[in-house]
CSV table of C-alpha atoms in Angstrom, one decimal:
chain,number,residue,atom,x,y,z
A,1470,MET,CA,4.3,-9.2,19.5
A,1471,SER,CA,1.2,-7.2,20.5
A,1472,THR,CA,0.4,-3.6,19.8
A,1473,ALA,CA,-2.2,-3.3,22.6
A,1474,PRO,CA,-4.7,-5.6,24.3
A,1475,SER,CA,-7.9,-5.8,22.3
A,1476,LEU,CA,-7.2,-2.8,20.0
A,1477,ARG,CA,-10.6,-2.2,18.3
A,1478,THR,CA,-9.9,-2.3,14.6
A,1479,ILE,CA,-11.9,-1.8,11.4
A,1480,VAL,CA,-10.4,-3.5,8.3
A,1481,TRP,CA,-10.9,-2.9,4.6
A,1482,LEU,CA,-9.6,-5.6,2.4
A,1483,ARG,CA,-10.0,-7.9,-0.6
A,1484,PRO,CA,-11.3,-11.5,-0.2
A,1485,ASP,CA,-7.8,-12.9,-0.9
A,1486,GLN,CA,-6.4,-11.0,2.0
A,1487,THR,CA,-8.6,-12.5,4.7
A,1488,ARG,CA,-6.0,-15.0,6.0
A,1489,LEU,CA,-3.3,-12.3,6.0
A,1490,ILE,CA,-5.4,-9.9,8.0
A,1491,SER,CA,-6.6,-12.6,10.4
A,1492,ASP,CA,-3.0,-13.6,11.2
A,1493,VAL,CA,-1.9,-9.9,11.5
A,1494,ALA,CA,-4.8,-9.4,14.0
A,1495,LEU,CA,-3.7,-12.5,16.0
A,1496,LEU,CA,-0.1,-11.5,16.1
A,1497,ALA,CA,-0.6,-7.8,16.7
A,1498,GLY,CA,-3.4,-8.1,19.4
A,1499,LEU,CA,-6.2,-6.6,17.3
A,1500,THR,CA,-9.9,-7.1,17.8
A,1501,ILE,CA,-11.6,-6.7,14.5
A,1502,THR,CA,-14.9,-5.1,15.1
A,1503,GLN,CA,-15.9,-4.6,11.5
A,1504,ALA,CA,-14.6,-5.7,8.1
A,1505,GLY,CA,-15.6,-4.8,4.6
A,1506,THR,CA,-14.4,-4.5,1.0
A,1507,SER,CA,-14.8,-2.4,-2.1
A,1508,GLU,CA,-15.8,-5.5,-4.1
A,1509,LYS,CA,-19.5,-5.4,-4.6
A,1510,GLY,CA,-21.6,-7.7,-2.5
A,1511,GLN,CA,-18.6,-9.3,-0.7
A,1512,SER,CA,-18.5,-7.4,2.6
A,1513,GLN,CA,-20.7,-9.8,4.5
A,1514,ALA,CA,-18.8,-12.9,3.3
A,1515,ILE,CA,-15.5,-11.3,4.4
A,1516,ALA,CA,-17.0,-10.3,7.8
A,1517,ASP,CA,-18.2,-13.9,8.3
A,1518,ASP,CA,-14.8,-15.3,7.5
A,1519,LEU,CA,-13.3,-12.9,10.1
A,1520,LYS,CA,-16.1,-13.6,12.6
A,1521,THR,CA,-17.1,-10.0,12.9
A,1522,GLU,CA,-19.7,-7.4,11.7
A,1523,ALA,CA,-19.8,-6.2,8.1
A,1524,CYS,CA,-18.7,-2.7,7.2
A,1525,GLN,CA,-20.6,-1.4,4.1
A,1526,ASP,CA,-19.2,2.1,4.2
A,1527,ILE,CA,-15.6,2.7,5.3
A,1528,ARG,CA,-16.0,6.5,5.0
A,1529,ALA,CA,-18.8,6.5,7.5
A,1530,ALA,CA,-16.8,4.2,9.8
A,1531,ILE,CA,-13.9,6.6,9.7
A,1532,ALA,CA,-16.2,9.6,10.3
A,1533,GLN,CA,-17.9,7.8,13.3
A,1534,ALA,CA,-14.5,6.7,14.6
A,1535,ASP,CA,-16.0,3.8,16.4
A,1536,ALA,CA,-12.6,2.1,16.7
A,1537,GLU,CA,-9.1,2.9,17.6
A,1538,LEU,CA,-7.5,1.7,14.4
A,1539,ILE,CA,-8.5,1.6,10.7
A,1540,LEU,CA,-6.4,-0.8,8.6
A,1541,LEU,CA,-6.7,-0.3,4.9
A,1542,ALA,CA,-5.3,-3.4,3.2
A,1543,ASP,CA,-6.7,-2.8,-0.2
A,1544,GLN,CA,-6.0,-0.1,-2.8
A,1545,TYR,CA,-9.0,2.2,-2.4
A,1546,ASP,CA,-9.4,5.9,-3.1
A,1547,LEU,CA,-11.3,7.3,-0.1
A,1548,TRP,CA,-10.4,10.9,-0.2
A,1549,SER,CA,-10.6,12.9,-3.4
A,1550,GLU,CA,-11.9,16.3,-2.3
A,1551,PRO,CA,-9.8,18.8,-0.3
A,1552,ALA,CA,-12.5,19.3,2.3
A,1553,ASP,CA,-12.6,15.6,3.1
A,1554,ILE,CA,-8.8,15.4,3.1
A,1555,ALA,CA,-8.6,18.2,5.6
A,1556,THR,CA,-10.7,16.2,8.2
A,1557,LEU,CA,-8.0,13.5,8.6
A,1558,PRO,CA,-5.8,15.4,11.1
A,1559,HIS,CA,-8.9,16.0,13.2
A,1560,ALA,CA,-9.7,12.3,13.2
A,1561,HIS,CA,-6.1,11.6,14.3
A,1562,ALA,CA,-6.4,14.2,17.0
A,1563,LYS,CA,-9.4,12.3,18.4
A,1564,GLY,CA,-7.3,9.2,18.8
A,1565,LEU,CA,-8.1,7.3,15.5
A,1566,THR,CA,-5.0,5.8,13.9
A,1567,ILE,CA,-5.3,5.1,10.1
A,1568,ALA,CA,-2.8,2.6,8.6
A,1569,THR,CA,-2.6,1.6,5.0
A,1570,LEU,CA,-0.7,-1.1,3.1
A,1571,GLU,CA,-1.0,0.9,-0.1
A,1572,PRO,CA,0.2,4.4,-1.0
A,1573,ILE,CA,-2.3,7.2,-0.3
A,1574,PRO,CA,-2.6,9.5,-2.2
A,1575,ALA,CA,-2.2,7.8,-5.5
A,1576,ASN,CA,0.2,10.1,-7.4
A,1577,ALA,CA,2.4,13.2,-7.1
A,1578,LEU,CA,-0.1,15.6,-8.7
A,1579,ASP,CA,-2.8,14.6,-6.2
A,1580,LEU,CA,-0.3,15.0,-3.3
A,1581,PHE,CA,0.6,18.5,-4.4
A,1582,SER,CA,-2.8,19.8,-5.6
A,1583,ASN,CA,-5.5,18.4,-3.3
A,1584,GLY,CA,-4.4,19.8,0.1
A,1585,TRP,CA,-2.6,16.7,1.3
A,1586,LEU,CA,0.4,18.9,2.4
A,1587,ARG,CA,-1.7,21.8,3.8
A,1588,ILE,CA,-1.5,22.0,7.6
A,1589,SER,CA,-4.8,21.2,9.4
A,1590,ALA,CA,-5.2,20.7,13.1
A,1591,GLY,CA,-1.4,21.0,13.5
A,1592,LYS,CA,-0.3,18.5,10.8
A,1593,PRO,CA,-0.7,17.9,7.1
A,1594,PRO,CA,-3.4,15.3,6.3
A,1595,VAL,CA,-0.9,13.1,4.5
A,1596,ASP,CA,0.9,12.6,7.8
A,1597,ALA,CA,-2.3,11.4,9.5
A,1598,ILE,CA,-2.2,8.2,7.4
A,1599,ASN,CA,0.5,5.7,8.2
A,1600,PHE,CA,1.9,3.8,5.3
A,1601,ILE,CA,3.0,0.3,6.5
A,1602,PRO,CA,5.1,-1.7,6.6
A,1603,ARG,CA,8.0,0.8,6.0
A,1604,ASP,CA,11.0,-1.5,5.5
A,1605,ARG,CA,13.5,1.1,6.6
A,1606,LEU,CA,11.9,1.0,10.0
A,1607,SER,CA,11.8,-2.8,10.2
A,1608,LYS,CA,14.0,-4.9,12.5
A,1609,VAL,CA,15.6,-6.4,9.4
A,1610,ILE,CA,16.7,-3.1,7.9
A,1611,THR,CA,17.3,-0.7,10.8
A,1612,PRO,CA,20.7,-2.1,11.7
A,1613,ILE,CA,22.0,-0.6,8.4
A,1614,PHE,CA,21.5,2.9,9.8
A,1615,GLU,CA,23.5,2.1,12.9
A,1616,MET,CA,26.4,0.9,10.7
A,1617,LEU,CA,26.5,3.6,8.1
A,1618,GLU,CA,29.0,5.8,9.9
A,1619,SER,CA,31.4,2.8,10.2
A,1620,PHE,CA,30.8,1.7,6.7
A,1621,LYS,CA,31.8,5.1,5.3
A,1622,THR,CA,31.3,6.0,1.6
A,1623,ILE,CA,28.6,4.1,-0.3
A,1624,ARG,CA,29.2,3.7,-4.0
A,1625,SER,CA,26.2,1.7,-4.9
A,1626,LEU,CA,23.0,0.2,-3.4
A,1627,SER,CA,20.9,-2.8,-4.5
A,1628,ILE,CA,17.4,-3.3,-3.2
A,1629,GLU,CA,15.2,-6.4,-3.7
A,1630,LEU,CA,11.6,-6.3,-2.4
A,1631,LEU,CA,9.5,-9.2,-3.4
A,1632,GLY,CA,6.1,-10.7,-2.5
A,1633,ALA,CA,2.6,-11.8,-3.5
A,1634,PRO,CA,-0.3,-9.5,-4.5
A,1635,HIS,CA,-2.2,-10.1,-1.2
A,1636,GLN,CA,0.8,-8.9,0.8
A,1637,GLY,CA,0.8,-5.5,-0.9
A,1638,SER,CA,0.9,-4.2,-4.5
A,1639,LEU,CA,3.9,-3.3,-6.7
A,1640,ALA,CA,3.1,0.3,-5.8
A,1641,ALA,CA,3.7,-0.5,-2.1
A,1642,ARG,CA,7.1,-2.1,-3.0
A,1643,LEU,CA,7.9,1.0,-5.1
A,1644,LEU,CA,7.2,3.5,-2.3
A,1645,ASN,CA,9.1,1.4,0.1
A,1646,ALA,CA,12.1,1.2,-2.2
A,1647,MET,CA,12.1,4.9,-2.8
A,1648,ASP,CA,12.0,5.5,1.0
A,1649,LEU,CA,15.1,3.2,1.4
A,1650,ILE,CA,17.0,4.9,-1.4
A,1651,TYR,CA,16.2,8.4,-0.1
A,1652,SER,CA,17.1,7.6,3.5
A,1653,ILE,CA,20.4,5.9,2.7
A,1654,MET,CA,21.6,7.9,-0.3
A,1655,GLY,CA,19.4,10.9,-0.8
A,1656,GLU,CA,17.4,11.9,-3.9
A,1657,PRO,CA,18.7,10.6,-7.2
A,1658,GLU,CA,19.2,13.0,-10.2
A,1659,HIS,CA,17.7,10.6,-12.7
A,1660,ILE,CA,15.6,7.4,-12.6
A,1661,ASP,CA,15.5,4.8,-15.4
A,1662,ALA,CA,12.8,2.2,-14.9
A,1663,ALA,CA,11.1,-0.7,-16.7
A,1664,CYS,CA,7.9,-2.5,-15.8
A,1665,VAL,CA,6.7,-6.0,-16.8
A,1666,SER,CA,3.0,-6.2,-16.0
A,1667,PRO,CA,0.9,-9.4,-15.8
A,1668,ILE,CA,-0.2,-10.5,-19.3
A,1669,THR,CA,-3.7,-9.2,-20.1
A,1670,ALA,CA,-6.5,-11.3,-21.6
A,1671,ARG,CA,-5.3,-10.0,-25.0
A,1672,GLY,CA,-1.9,-11.4,-24.4
A,1673,LEU,CA,-0.3,-8.0,-23.9
A,1674,HIS,CA,1.8,-6.4,-21.1
A,1675,ALA,CA,0.0,-3.2,-20.2
A,1676,LEU,CA,2.2,-0.2,-19.4
A,1677,PRO,CA,1.7,1.5,-16.0
A,1678,GLY,CA,-0.5,4.6,-15.9
A,1679,GLN,CA,0.2,7.9,-14.2
A,1680,SER,CA,-1.1,6.6,-10.9
A,1681,LEU,CA,0.2,4.1,-8.2
A,1682,ARG,CA,-3.2,2.5,-8.3
A,1683,ASP,CA,-3.5,-0.9,-10.0
A,1684,LEU,CA,0.3,-1.2,-10.3
A,1685,HIS,CA,1.2,-4.9,-10.5
A,1686,GLY,CA,4.0,-7.0,-11.9
A,1687,ASP,CA,7.8,-6.6,-11.9
A,1688,LEU,CA,9.7,-3.3,-11.8
A,1689,THR,CA,13.4,-2.7,-12.3
A,1690,ILE,CA,15.0,0.7,-11.5
A,1691,ASN,CA,18.4,2.2,-12.1
A,1692,ALA,CA,18.8,5.5,-10.1
A,1693,ARG,CA,21.7,7.7,-10.8
A,1694,PHE,CA,23.1,10.4,-8.5
A,1695,SER,CA,24.8,13.6,-9.6
A,1696,ASP,CA,28.1,12.6,-7.8
A,1697,GLY,CA,28.3,9.3,-9.7
A,1698,ARG,CA,26.7,7.0,-7.1
A,1699,ALA,CA,24.0,4.5,-8.2
A,1700,ALA,CA,21.2,2.5,-6.8
A,1701,THR,CA,19.2,-0.4,-8.4
A,1702,CYS,CA,15.9,-2.0,-7.4
A,1703,HIS,CA,14.2,-5.3,-8.3
A,1704,LEU,CA,10.6,-5.1,-7.1
A,1705,SER,CA,7.6,-7.4,-7.6
A,1706,ASP,CA,4.2,-8.3,-6.2
A,1707,MET,CA,4.1,-11.5,-8.4
A,1708,ALA,CA,7.0,-13.3,-6.7
A,1709,GLY,CA,5.2,-15.7,-4.3
A,1710,ALA,CA,7.0,-15.4,-0.9
A,1711,PHE,CA,7.7,-12.2,0.9
A,1712,SER,CA,11.4,-11.3,1.0
A,1713,ARG,CA,13.7,-8.3,1.4
A,1714,ARG,CA,17.4,-7.9,0.6
A,1715,LEU,CA,19.7,-4.9,0.5
A,1716,THR,CA,23.3,-4.8,-0.5
A,1717,LEU,CA,25.7,-1.8,-0.1
A,1718,LEU,CA,29.1,-1.6,-1.8
A,1719,GLY,CA,31.6,1.0,-0.6
A,1720,ASP,CA,35.1,1.7,0.7
A,1721,ALA,CA,34.5,-0.6,3.7
A,1722,GLY,CA,33.5,-3.6,1.5
A,1723,ARG,CA,30.1,-5.2,1.1
A,1724,LEU,CA,27.2,-5.0,3.6
A,1725,THR,CA,24.1,-7.2,2.9
A,1726,LEU,CA,20.9,-7.4,5.0
A,1727,SER,CA,18.1,-9.8,4.3
A,1728,ASP,CA,15.3,-11.6,6.2
A,1729,GLN,CA,17.8,-14.3,7.0
A,1730,ASP,CA,20.9,-12.5,8.1
A,1731,LEU,CA,23.3,-9.6,8.1
A,1732,LEU,CA,26.8,-9.9,6.5
A,1733,TRP,CA,29.6,-7.4,6.3
A,1734,ILE,CA,32.8,-8.3,4.6
A,1735,ASP,CA,35.8,-6.0,3.9
A,1736,PRO,CA,37.4,-5.4,0.5
A,1737,SER,CA,39.8,-8.4,1.1
A,1738,GLY,CA,36.9,-10.8,1.8
A,1739,LYS,CA,37.3,-10.9,5.6
A,1740,THR,CA,34.1,-11.1,7.6
A,1741,ILE,CA,33.7,-8.1,9.8
A,1742,GLU,CA,30.3,-9.0,11.2
A,1743,HIS,CA,27.7,-11.8,10.6
A,1744,GLN,CA,24.3,-12.0,12.4
A,1745,SER,CA,21.7,-14.7,11.7
A,1746,HIS,CA,18.1,-13.8,12.2
A,1747,THR,CA,16.6,-16.7,14.2
A,1748,PRO,CA,12.9,-17.4,13.4
A,1749,GLY,CA,10.6,-16.9,16.4
A,1750,SER,CA,8.7,-19.6,18.0
A,1751,HIS,CA,5.3,-18.3,16.8
A,1752,THR,CA,3.2,-20.7,14.7
A,1753,ILE,CA,2.7,-17.9,12.1
A,1754,THR,CA,5.6,-18.1,9.7
A,1755,ASP,CA,4.6,-15.6,7.0
A,1756,ARG,CA,7.2,-12.8,7.0
A,1757,ALA,CA,4.7,-10.4,5.6
A,1758,VAL,CA,2.4,-10.9,8.6
A,1759,HIS,CA,5.3,-10.3,11.0
A,1760,ALA,CA,6.4,-7.2,9.1
A,1761,ILE,CA,2.8,-5.7,9.2
A,1762,ALA,CA,2.3,-6.5,12.8
A,1763,GLN,CA,5.6,-4.9,13.8
A,1764,ALA,CA,4.8,-1.8,11.8
A,1765,LEU,CA,1.4,-1.5,13.5
A,1766,SER,CA,3.0,-1.7,16.9
A,1767,GLN,CA,5.2,1.3,15.8
A,1768,VAL,CA,2.2,3.4,14.9
A,1769,VAL,CA,-0.2,2.6,17.7
A,1770,SER,CA,1.8,1.7,20.8
A,1771,PRO,CA,2.3,4.5,23.2
A,1772,SER,CA,5.6,2.9,24.4
A,1773,THR,CA,7.0,3.1,20.9
A,1774,SER,CA,8.7,6.3,19.8
A,1775,PRO,CA,6.9,7.9,16.9
A,1776,ALA,CA,8.5,7.0,13.5
A,1777,SER,CA,9.7,9.9,11.4
A,1778,PRO,CA,7.1,10.7,8.7
A,1779,LEU,CA,7.7,10.0,5.1
A,1780,ASN,CA,9.2,12.8,3.0
A,1781,HIS,CA,6.2,12.6,0.7
A,1782,GLU,CA,7.3,15.4,-1.6
A,1783,ALA,CA,10.6,13.7,-2.4
A,1784,LEU,CA,9.3,10.1,-2.5
A,1785,TYR,CA,6.3,10.8,-4.6
A,1786,SER,CA,8.4,12.7,-7.1
A,1787,MET,CA,10.8,9.7,-7.3
A,1788,CYS,CA,7.9,7.3,-7.7
A,1789,GLN,CA,6.3,9.4,-10.4
A,1790,ALA,CA,9.6,9.7,-12.2
A,1791,ALA,CA,9.9,5.9,-12.2
A,1792,LEU,CA,6.4,5.5,-13.6
A,1793,LEU,CA,7.0,8.1,-16.3
A,1794,SER,CA,10.3,6.4,-17.3
A,1795,THR,CA,8.5,3.0,-17.8
A,1796,ARG,CA,6.4,4.8,-20.5
A,1797,THR,CA,9.0,7.0,-22.1
A,1798,GLY,CA,11.9,4.6,-22.1
A,1799,GLN,CA,14.1,7.4,-21.0
A,1800,CYS,CA,15.7,8.6,-17.7
A,1801,GLU,CA,13.4,10.9,-15.8
A,1802,SER,CA,14.1,13.5,-13.1
A,1803,PRO,CA,12.3,13.6,-9.7
A,1804,ASP,CA,13.1,17.3,-9.6
A,1805,THR,CA,11.3,17.9,-12.9
A,1806,ILE,CA,8.3,16.0,-11.6
A,1807,ARG,CA,8.3,18.2,-8.5
A,1808,ARG,CA,8.6,21.5,-10.5
A,1809,MET,CA,5.7,20.4,-12.8
A,1810,ALA,CA,3.4,19.5,-9.9
A,1811,VAL,CA,4.1,22.1,-7.2
A,1812,PRO,CA,2.5,25.1,-9.1
A,1813,SER,CA,-0.8,23.2,-9.1
A,1814,SER,CA,-0.9,23.4,-5.3
A,1815,LEU,CA,-0.8,27.2,-5.2
């Protein structure tokens, strides 16, 4: 897999992500020209590990656009002012691709109030940043959309997205899961969620805040739809190995997709279709590396049709409803979140 020969790339990451990004660069055909981190005093060490130059100021690097790709692997708030946010479509128009492993912006209020949705240079700034990997566009998950018409009515959906912290935070898993639910079943009426965060130094589990930043641990979700359908999620960035599994139940039986295989059985238990995913011959076996490299090829390769943008308004409202539910212990409505946030953008 290669996105482009020697695609000049600036990366922003944490020290524990060095191996991940090095492998992604190898698999995706990237030439890392600069590397840096928000952790004080660590940029040079990271650059030395990646055998490249140190980047001390990622904002300046983006402004100078001395690369074809910016890859943001770490959670980092780069844009807080509307004037800065409005420059993103212009950078995109000049040929700079920005990809992030973490949700940007950090919450629904910021999305609706800081100009992320305001058209500039022909597109909203939020669409100038590519959230990757989007699991609904992965080779593992996309077959589901080709089979939905044959599968007919879906009663319930189960999503399991697991991984380690260096492969993306719990926030990234949450946005991915909401994208899958929305694209398969639409927007739920209510969301009930619970989060188990890592134990703090005081021996407590801290509740999530109002932002997707610094969201770590395990998250369970029960999404309810107005017509009686349901979706559940089990998400974690503290689960070791990277894995994905979706199960749909409906009139046509059970359809399961995972990193290992696809299995469709009818209500009587008869196998309708079974496909095994054969591992490639590449020496890199980390599934997260392959998922990120494939996603990069989708956003930077001219031979790849452009992926449909995220429906940020719907997905951030769903994410925010889930975060709120973890604190209130009650079902929360994405529509209520949207109605509360939208007036702030006027």
